[in-house]
Amino acid sequence: MARPEAAEGPRILVVGPSWVGDMVMAQSLFMTLKARHPGCRIGVVAPPWSLPILERMAEVDEAHGLEVGHGQFGWGTRRALAARLKGRYDQAIVLPRSLKSALVPFLARIPRRTGFTGEQRYGLLNDRRHLDKAVLDQTVKRFVALGLPAEAAAAGDFPIPIPRPRLAVDADNLVELRLVQGLSSRPAIGMMPGAEYGPAKQWPLEHFRTLAEALVARGFEVRVLGGPKDVEAGEAIAAGLDHAHNLCGKTRLADAVDLLADCRQVVTNDSGLMHVAAAVGTRVHALYGSSSPAYTPPLTGSAEIHTLSLDCSPCFQRTCPLGHTHCLTRMAPERLLDALLAESGPAPSRVD
């Protein structure tokens, strides 16, 4: 992926994160860089799966896929990419805090290499920043901080407000998707039951199902979105229910961008697709159990946070250490139904 050369400005390479939500939030950094350095050219090193997301960001001029398996070091792959990038960038900003994520900028001999101190990266980074978790208390702040002068970032002197991600929508692709997937003209509610991090972030499937039945009965269409790992969860929600569509594993990541933009509202776990929905301007109802909305909130002015704020949460664990996940199981479907209807009002009953 490459876009035409911009006006003269610094050439900045960003080593991107490995999670969908984090990659969406990284757009706030790209926006900040473009505002601070008019005419700069931004390249991003990213996992191949994330390239469709980067294509929807106007600030990204070119993206470089780095195909390395989970847990693999990928020395040869990193060295080959570095050779192709040598001499093309003035600065690199490394968002992940691992040693291997800093290798490509170092091997490419990029003059200025910025990142947080961590994992013995002293020789790989020459613009090392201290991570003050009290000041940089959100993921998006940590990303944006690396695009600011060190003194400003340390003092928490951020652009006010921090720019919110905004992904482009492909209207033509949406029309095709509606035809191919057999979607109706009913107002759509999106549901995202997955959460890659673990089950302690997942609202019970039976709650999603109960909510889906209530919404369909009131004239809405339900679209369940997720990846191939979420197909079974999607079936638990949509199977046998008219006007409920299990789209998990049937669409590309770029398709999810367009389908979510077409939804009236979404109900979602704290997940990557939650951040995608926020970045296309759809009303988000975000469910938080083991994680905290203070750390990774949906970056939008149109969101409602649903959390029970139990004494044991947020625990930030993949699975509930107490074995009951009350922080999510006790969040009733009726609460979400009331919130959805309060925003849009009941859709007219339909018989189609």
Tab-separated table of C-alpha atoms in Angstrom:
chain	number	residue	atom	x	y	z
A	1	MET	CA	0.000	0.000	0.000
A	2	ALA	CA	1.444	3.382	-0.996
A	3	ARG	CA	-0.018	6.801	-1.687
A	4	PRO	CA	1.417	9.598	-3.846
A	5	GLU	CA	4.271	11.592	-2.374
A	6	ALA	CA	3.180	14.471	-0.147
A	7	ALA	CA	4.859	17.860	0.068
A	8	GLU	CA	8.356	17.914	1.552
A	9	GLY	CA	8.424	17.061	5.250
A	10	PRO	CA	9.943	14.572	7.675
A	11	ARG	CA	9.602	10.910	6.794
A	12	ILE	CA	8.361	8.991	9.826
A	13	LEU	CA	8.083	5.216	10.170
A	14	VAL	CA	5.767	3.885	12.870
A	15	VAL	CA	6.100	0.301	14.070
A	16	GLY	CA	2.467	-0.497	14.779
A	17	PRO	CA	0.831	-2.687	17.430
A	18	SER	CA	-0.456	-6.220	16.974
A	19	TRP	CA	-4.082	-5.837	18.108
A	20	VAL	CA	-7.018	-4.482	16.086
A	21	GLY	CA	-8.105	-1.987	18.731
A	22	ASP	CA	-4.590	-0.712	19.303
A	23	MET	CA	-4.064	-0.230	15.578
A	24	VAL	CA	-7.230	1.866	15.406
A	25	MET	CA	-6.093	3.947	18.388
A	26	ALA	CA	-2.716	4.471	16.703
A	27	GLN	CA	-4.527	6.712	14.218
A	28	SER	CA	-4.584	9.363	16.954
A	29	LEU	CA	-0.780	9.369	16.758
A	30	PHE	CA	-0.839	9.611	12.959
A	31	MET	CA	-3.216	12.571	13.173
A	32	THR	CA	-0.971	14.250	15.736
A	33	LEU	CA	2.101	13.782	13.541
A	34	LYS	CA	0.363	15.261	10.501
A	35	ALA	CA	-0.763	18.269	12.570
A	36	ARG	CA	2.695	18.861	14.050
A	37	HIS	CA	4.638	18.227	10.841
A	38	PRO	CA	2.668	19.474	7.815
A	39	GLY	CA	3.815	17.631	4.730
A	40	CYS	CA	5.312	14.733	6.643
A	41	ARG	CA	5.121	11.256	5.144
A	42	ILE	CA	4.017	8.424	7.428
A	43	GLY	CA	4.827	4.772	6.857
A	44	VAL	CA	3.655	1.968	9.120
A	45	VAL	CA	5.165	-1.453	9.757
A	46	ALA	CA	2.267	-3.715	10.621
A	47	PRO	CA	1.010	-7.309	10.589
A	48	PRO	CA	-0.557	-8.126	7.205
A	49	TRP	CA	-4.035	-8.565	8.721
A	50	SER	CA	-4.049	-4.876	9.710
A	51	LEU	CA	-3.323	-3.461	6.242
A	52	PRO	CA	-7.043	-3.081	5.374
A	53	ILE	CA	-7.474	-0.915	8.490
A	54	LEU	CA	-4.497	1.245	7.560
A	55	GLU	CA	-5.929	1.719	4.065
A	56	ARG	CA	-8.920	3.422	5.709
A	57	MET	CA	-6.672	6.009	7.418
A	58	ALA	CA	-6.011	9.102	5.313
A	59	GLU	CA	-2.891	9.912	7.351
A	60	VAL	CA	-1.018	6.728	6.390
A	61	ASP	CA	0.966	7.192	3.201
A	62	GLU	CA	2.359	3.664	2.951
A	63	ALA	CA	2.181	0.438	4.919
A	64	HIS	CA	4.723	-2.376	5.089
A	65	GLY	CA	3.421	-5.804	6.038
A	66	LEU	CA	5.628	-7.792	8.415
A	67	GLU	CA	4.657	-11.472	8.279
A	68	VAL	CA	5.999	-13.064	11.460
A	69	GLY	CA	4.125	-15.836	13.270
A	70	HIS	CA	3.022	-15.424	16.867
A	71	GLY	CA	5.935	-16.117	19.181
A	72	GLN	CA	8.431	-16.266	16.310
A	73	PHE	CA	11.486	-14.025	16.193
A	74	GLY	CA	11.512	-13.824	12.395
A	75	TRP	CA	15.094	-12.590	12.089
A	76	GLY	CA	15.329	-13.116	8.351
A	77	THR	CA	11.974	-11.468	7.647
A	78	ARG	CA	12.811	-8.443	9.762
A	79	ARG	CA	16.242	-8.085	8.191
A	80	ALA	CA	14.792	-8.259	4.667
A	81	LEU	CA	12.215	-5.557	5.450
A	82	ALA	CA	14.891	-3.362	7.032
A	83	ALA	CA	16.985	-3.619	3.869
A	84	ARG	CA	14.058	-2.362	1.791
A	85	LEU	CA	13.487	0.568	4.162
A	86	LYS	CA	17.100	1.681	4.517
A	87	GLY	CA	17.557	5.373	3.672
A	88	ARG	CA	13.825	6.076	3.347
A	89	TYR	CA	12.965	7.488	6.787
A	90	ASP	CA	14.247	10.188	9.132
A	91	GLN	CA	12.608	8.925	12.319
A	92	ALA	CA	11.031	5.728	13.602
A	93	ILE	CA	8.438	5.550	16.383
A	94	VAL	CA	8.144	2.102	17.947
A	95	LEU	CA	4.773	1.595	19.668
A	96	PRO	CA	5.185	-1.948	21.081
A	97	ARG	CA	7.576	-2.244	24.026
A	98	SER	CA	9.268	-5.492	22.965
A	99	LEU	CA	12.878	-5.846	21.856
A	100	LYS	CA	12.031	-7.460	18.520
A	101	SER	CA	9.670	-4.629	17.554
A	102	ALA	CA	12.633	-2.213	17.580
A	103	LEU	CA	14.818	-4.350	15.318
A	104	VAL	CA	13.596	-3.167	11.897
A	105	PRO	CA	14.282	0.561	12.532
A	106	PHE	CA	17.701	-0.294	13.980
A	107	LEU	CA	18.666	-2.574	11.098
A	108	ALA	CA	17.371	0.013	8.612
A	109	ARG	CA	19.712	2.555	10.226
A	110	ILE	CA	16.945	5.113	10.719
A	111	PRO	CA	18.727	8.067	12.376
A	112	ARG	CA	16.240	8.789	15.183
A	113	ARG	CA	14.493	5.851	16.850
A	114	THR	CA	11.867	6.740	19.460
A	115	GLY	CA	10.168	4.453	21.954
A	116	PHE	CA	9.602	3.691	25.602
A	117	THR	CA	12.426	2.098	27.556
A	118	GLY	CA	11.836	-1.617	27.983
A	119	GLU	CA	13.146	-5.126	27.287
A	120	GLN	CA	16.790	-4.018	27.157
A	121	ARG	CA	16.314	-1.910	24.031
A	122	TYR	CA	19.059	0.567	24.967
A	123	GLY	CA	21.137	-0.101	21.877
A	124	LEU	CA	18.187	-0.225	19.519
A	125	LEU	CA	16.518	3.058	20.498
A	126	ASN	CA	18.375	6.362	20.715
A	127	ASP	CA	15.382	8.525	21.728
A	128	ARG	CA	14.223	6.581	24.765
A	129	ARG	CA	11.247	7.767	26.770
A	130	HIS	CA	10.279	6.935	30.340
A	131	LEU	CA	6.746	5.544	30.642
A	132	ASP	CA	5.013	7.303	33.522
A	133	LYS	CA	1.826	5.262	33.873
A	134	ALA	CA	0.246	7.883	36.130
A	135	VAL	CA	0.530	10.575	33.454
A	136	LEU	CA	0.062	8.264	30.475
A	137	ASP	CA	-2.899	6.405	31.941
A	138	GLN	CA	-4.491	5.409	28.622
A	139	THR	CA	-3.196	3.468	25.647
A	140	VAL	CA	-4.003	6.320	23.270
A	141	LYS	CA	-2.048	8.791	25.411
A	142	ARG	CA	0.991	6.516	25.312
A	143	PHE	CA	0.832	6.347	21.537
A	144	VAL	CA	0.380	10.097	21.078
A	145	ALA	CA	3.128	10.866	23.610
A	146	LEU	CA	5.731	9.271	21.345
A	147	GLY	CA	4.867	11.800	18.644
A	148	LEU	CA	5.422	14.786	20.957
A	149	PRO	CA	8.609	16.376	22.292
A	150	ALA	CA	9.817	14.426	25.322
A	151	GLU	CA	9.290	17.350	27.694
A	152	ALA	CA	5.706	17.931	26.592
A	153	ALA	CA	4.831	14.248	26.839
A	154	ALA	CA	6.367	13.922	30.305
A	155	ALA	CA	4.287	16.859	31.536
A	156	GLY	CA	1.107	15.491	29.979
A	157	ASP	CA	0.940	18.451	27.598
A	158	PHE	CA	-1.247	16.808	24.944
A	159	PRO	CA	-3.298	18.250	22.117
A	160	ILE	CA	-6.669	19.092	23.626
A	161	PRO	CA	-8.622	17.121	22.764
A	162	ILE	CA	-6.521	14.209	21.572
A	163	PRO	CA	-7.675	13.560	17.995
A	164	ARG	CA	-10.120	10.672	17.717
A	165	PRO	CA	-9.681	7.936	15.113
A	166	ARG	CA	-11.858	8.255	12.045
A	167	LEU	CA	-11.875	5.435	9.502
A	168	ALA	CA	-13.065	6.003	5.944
A	169	VAL	CA	-16.153	4.094	4.780
A	170	ASP	CA	-16.552	2.528	1.332
A	171	ALA	CA	-20.174	3.091	0.321
A	172	ASP	CA	-19.915	0.924	-2.811
A	173	ASN	CA	-18.552	-1.995	-0.810
A	174	LEU	CA	-21.407	-1.606	1.673
A	175	VAL	CA	-24.005	-1.878	-1.096
A	176	GLU	CA	-22.397	-5.098	-2.324
A	177	LEU	CA	-22.213	-6.514	1.194
A	178	ARG	CA	-25.878	-5.848	1.835
A	179	LEU	CA	-26.769	-7.767	-1.324
A	180	VAL	CA	-24.353	-10.674	-0.831
A	181	GLN	CA	-25.229	-11.188	2.841
A	182	GLY	CA	-28.959	-10.823	2.310
A	183	LEU	CA	-29.352	-7.928	4.730
A	184	SER	CA	-32.700	-6.210	5.044
A	185	SER	CA	-33.859	-2.602	5.229
A	186	ARG	CA	-34.581	-2.892	8.943
A	187	PRO	CA	-32.524	-0.612	11.198
A	188	ALA	CA	-29.476	-2.641	12.184
A	189	ILE	CA	-27.939	-3.284	15.587
A	190	GLY	CA	-24.436	-4.747	15.591
A	191	MET	CA	-23.259	-7.281	18.147
A	192	MET	CA	-19.623	-8.201	18.762
A	193	PRO	CA	-19.419	-11.152	21.177
A	194	GLY	CA	-15.696	-11.817	20.774
A	195	ALA	CA	-12.740	-10.532	22.773
A	196	GLU	CA	-9.367	-11.880	21.730
A	197	TYR	CA	-7.859	-11.287	25.176
A	198	GLY	CA	-9.995	-13.868	26.961
A	199	PRO	CA	-13.378	-14.932	28.408
A	200	ALA	CA	-13.207	-12.505	31.349
A	201	LYS	CA	-14.024	-9.746	28.835
A	202	GLN	CA	-16.960	-11.567	27.204
A	203	TRP	CA	-20.605	-10.935	28.048
A	204	PRO	CA	-22.469	-14.288	28.200
A	205	LEU	CA	-23.723	-15.541	24.847
A	206	GLU	CA	-27.133	-16.278	26.346
A	207	HIS	CA	-27.426	-12.579	27.222
A	208	PHE	CA	-26.575	-11.630	23.646
A	209	ARG	CA	-29.190	-14.119	22.415
A	210	THR	CA	-31.893	-12.770	24.722
A	211	LEU	CA	-31.126	-9.237	23.592
A	212	ALA	CA	-31.143	-10.272	19.916
A	213	GLU	CA	-34.575	-11.882	20.272
A	214	ALA	CA	-35.980	-8.754	21.905
A	215	LEU	CA	-34.543	-6.499	19.214
A	216	VAL	CA	-35.839	-8.611	16.326
A	217	ALA	CA	-39.282	-8.672	17.931
A	218	ARG	CA	-39.207	-4.869	17.940
A	219	GLY	CA	-38.387	-4.593	14.234
A	220	PHE	CA	-34.585	-4.406	14.235
A	221	GLU	CA	-32.060	-6.417	12.275
A	222	VAL	CA	-29.186	-7.941	14.265
A	223	ARG	CA	-25.723	-8.332	12.734
A	224	VAL	CA	-23.212	-10.424	14.658
A	225	LEU	CA	-19.668	-9.577	13.607
A	226	GLY	CA	-16.341	-11.196	14.403
A	227	GLY	CA	-13.564	-13.301	12.998
A	228	PRO	CA	-13.341	-17.026	12.227
A	229	LYS	CA	-12.848	-17.807	15.921
A	230	ASP	CA	-16.236	-16.246	16.662
A	231	VAL	CA	-18.340	-18.329	14.250
A	232	GLU	CA	-19.657	-20.631	16.972
A	233	ALA	CA	-20.491	-17.684	19.214
A	234	GLY	CA	-22.309	-16.028	16.335
A	235	GLU	CA	-24.381	-19.165	15.783
A	236	ALA	CA	-25.364	-19.243	19.457
A	237	ILE	CA	-26.777	-15.739	19.042
A	238	ALA	CA	-28.330	-15.856	15.577
A	239	ALA	CA	-29.242	-19.483	14.779
A	240	GLY	CA	-32.903	-19.915	13.837
A	241	LEU	CA	-33.699	-16.255	14.483
A	242	ASP	CA	-35.210	-14.367	11.565
A	243	HIS	CA	-33.477	-11.065	10.774
A	244	ALA	CA	-30.407	-12.059	12.786
A	245	HIS	CA	-27.267	-12.628	10.696
A	246	ASN	CA	-24.151	-14.427	11.843
A	247	LEU	CA	-21.471	-12.660	9.786
A	248	CYS	CA	-18.546	-13.959	11.854
A	249	GLY	CA	-15.864	-15.353	9.569
A	250	LYS	CA	-17.841	-14.346	6.456
A	251	THR	CA	-16.401	-10.872	6.032
A	252	ARG	CA	-13.010	-9.211	5.787
A	253	LEU	CA	-11.819	-6.689	8.335
A	254	ALA	CA	-12.450	-3.886	5.836
A	255	ASP	CA	-16.009	-5.182	5.383
A	256	ALA	CA	-16.574	-4.924	9.131
A	257	VAL	CA	-15.691	-1.226	8.911
A	258	ASP	CA	-18.470	-0.638	6.386
A	259	LEU	CA	-21.043	-2.894	8.048
A	260	LEU	CA	-20.508	-1.242	11.431
A	261	ALA	CA	-20.837	2.215	9.901
A	262	ASP	CA	-24.231	1.074	8.593
A	263	CYS	CA	-25.467	-0.023	12.044
A	264	ARG	CA	-27.646	2.278	14.081
A	265	GLN	CA	-25.946	1.142	17.321
A	266	VAL	CA	-23.687	-1.683	18.501
A	267	VAL	CA	-23.390	-3.773	21.648
A	268	THR	CA	-19.845	-4.956	22.148
A	269	ASN	CA	-17.326	-6.390	24.516
A	270	ASP	CA	-14.115	-4.415	25.076
A	271	SER	CA	-12.596	-5.589	21.805
A	272	GLY	CA	-10.917	-4.474	18.622
A	273	LEU	CA	-14.215	-4.171	16.760
A	274	MET	CA	-15.473	-1.885	19.535
A	275	HIS	CA	-12.776	0.589	18.509
A	276	VAL	CA	-13.645	0.119	14.825
A	277	ALA	CA	-17.298	0.942	15.551
A	278	ALA	CA	-16.258	4.039	17.482
A	279	ALA	CA	-14.006	5.144	14.626
A	280	VAL	CA	-16.845	5.071	12.082
A	281	GLY	CA	-19.147	7.138	14.286
A	282	THR	CA	-21.657	4.451	15.276
A	283	ARG	CA	-23.255	4.669	18.720
A	284	VAL	CA	-21.367	2.217	20.975
A	285	HIS	CA	-22.647	0.353	24.008
A	286	ALA	CA	-19.437	-1.007	25.519
A	287	LEU	CA	-19.478	-3.850	28.054
A	288	TYR	CA	-16.639	-3.893	30.562
A	289	GLY	CA	-15.890	-6.727	32.968
A	290	SER	CA	-12.264	-7.562	33.711
A	291	SER	CA	-10.941	-4.520	31.850
A	292	SER	CA	-11.298	-0.815	32.573
A	293	PRO	CA	-12.987	1.897	30.499
A	294	ALA	CA	-10.516	4.334	32.053
A	295	TYR	CA	-7.622	2.611	30.254
A	296	THR	CA	-9.074	1.633	26.859
A	297	PRO	CA	-12.300	3.574	26.326
A	298	PRO	CA	-13.992	3.802	22.930
A	299	LEU	CA	-12.610	7.031	21.469
A	300	THR	CA	-15.876	8.672	20.520
A	301	GLY	CA	-18.344	11.158	21.897
A	302	SER	CA	-21.143	8.694	21.145
A	303	ALA	CA	-20.665	5.848	23.593
A	304	GLU	CA	-22.289	4.490	26.715
A	305	ILE	CA	-20.174	2.456	29.112
A	306	HIS	CA	-21.834	-0.492	30.835
A	307	THR	CA	-20.009	-1.795	33.887
A	308	LEU	CA	-21.103	-3.038	37.303
A	309	SER	CA	-17.958	-1.732	39.042
A	310	LEU	CA	-17.776	-4.691	41.407
A	311	ASP	CA	-15.127	-4.716	44.124
A	312	CYS	CA	-13.218	-7.418	42.237
A	313	SER	CA	-13.073	-5.523	38.936
A	314	PRO	CA	-11.203	-4.532	36.936
A	315	CYS	CA	-8.853	-7.458	37.515
A	316	PHE	CA	-7.300	-7.382	34.000
A	317	GLN	CA	-7.209	-11.199	33.933
A	318	ARG	CA	-7.930	-13.363	30.886
A	319	THR	CA	-10.166	-15.658	32.938
A	320	CYS	CA	-12.034	-14.791	36.120
A	321	PRO	CA	-9.779	-15.631	39.103
A	322	LEU	CA	-12.905	-16.188	41.215
A	323	GLY	CA	-14.511	-18.487	38.667
A	324	HIS	CA	-17.858	-16.696	38.337
A	325	THR	CA	-17.402	-13.601	36.108
A	326	HIS	CA	-20.182	-11.834	38.007
A	327	CYS	CA	-18.979	-8.536	36.560
A	328	LEU	CA	-20.579	-9.630	33.273
A	329	THR	CA	-23.081	-12.374	34.081
A	330	ARG	CA	-25.006	-10.036	36.382
A	331	MET	CA	-25.306	-7.379	33.685
A	332	ALA	CA	-28.837	-8.129	32.484
A	333	PRO	CA	-29.889	-8.011	28.806
A	334	GLU	CA	-32.791	-5.763	29.830
A	335	ARG	CA	-30.300	-3.065	30.796
A	336	LEU	CA	-28.874	-3.039	27.279
A	337	LEU	CA	-32.304	-3.177	25.658
A	338	ASP	CA	-33.461	-0.153	27.627
A	339	ALA	CA	-30.306	1.744	26.682
A	340	LEU	CA	-30.658	0.903	22.981
A	341	LEU	CA	-34.310	1.895	22.844
A	342	ALA	CA	-33.650	5.109	24.762
A	343	GLU	CA	-31.255	6.165	22.026
A	344	SER	CA	-33.237	5.207	18.929
A	345	GLY	CA	-36.731	4.655	20.187
A	346	PRO	CA	-38.502	1.421	19.333
A	347	ALA	CA	-38.366	0.573	15.653
A	348	PRO	CA	-41.770	0.029	14.049
A	349	SER	CA	-42.825	-3.592	14.268
A	350	ARG	CA	-42.173	-5.426	11.002
A	351	VAL	CA	-43.486	-8.621	9.469
A	352	ASP	CA	-40.957	-8.806	6.600
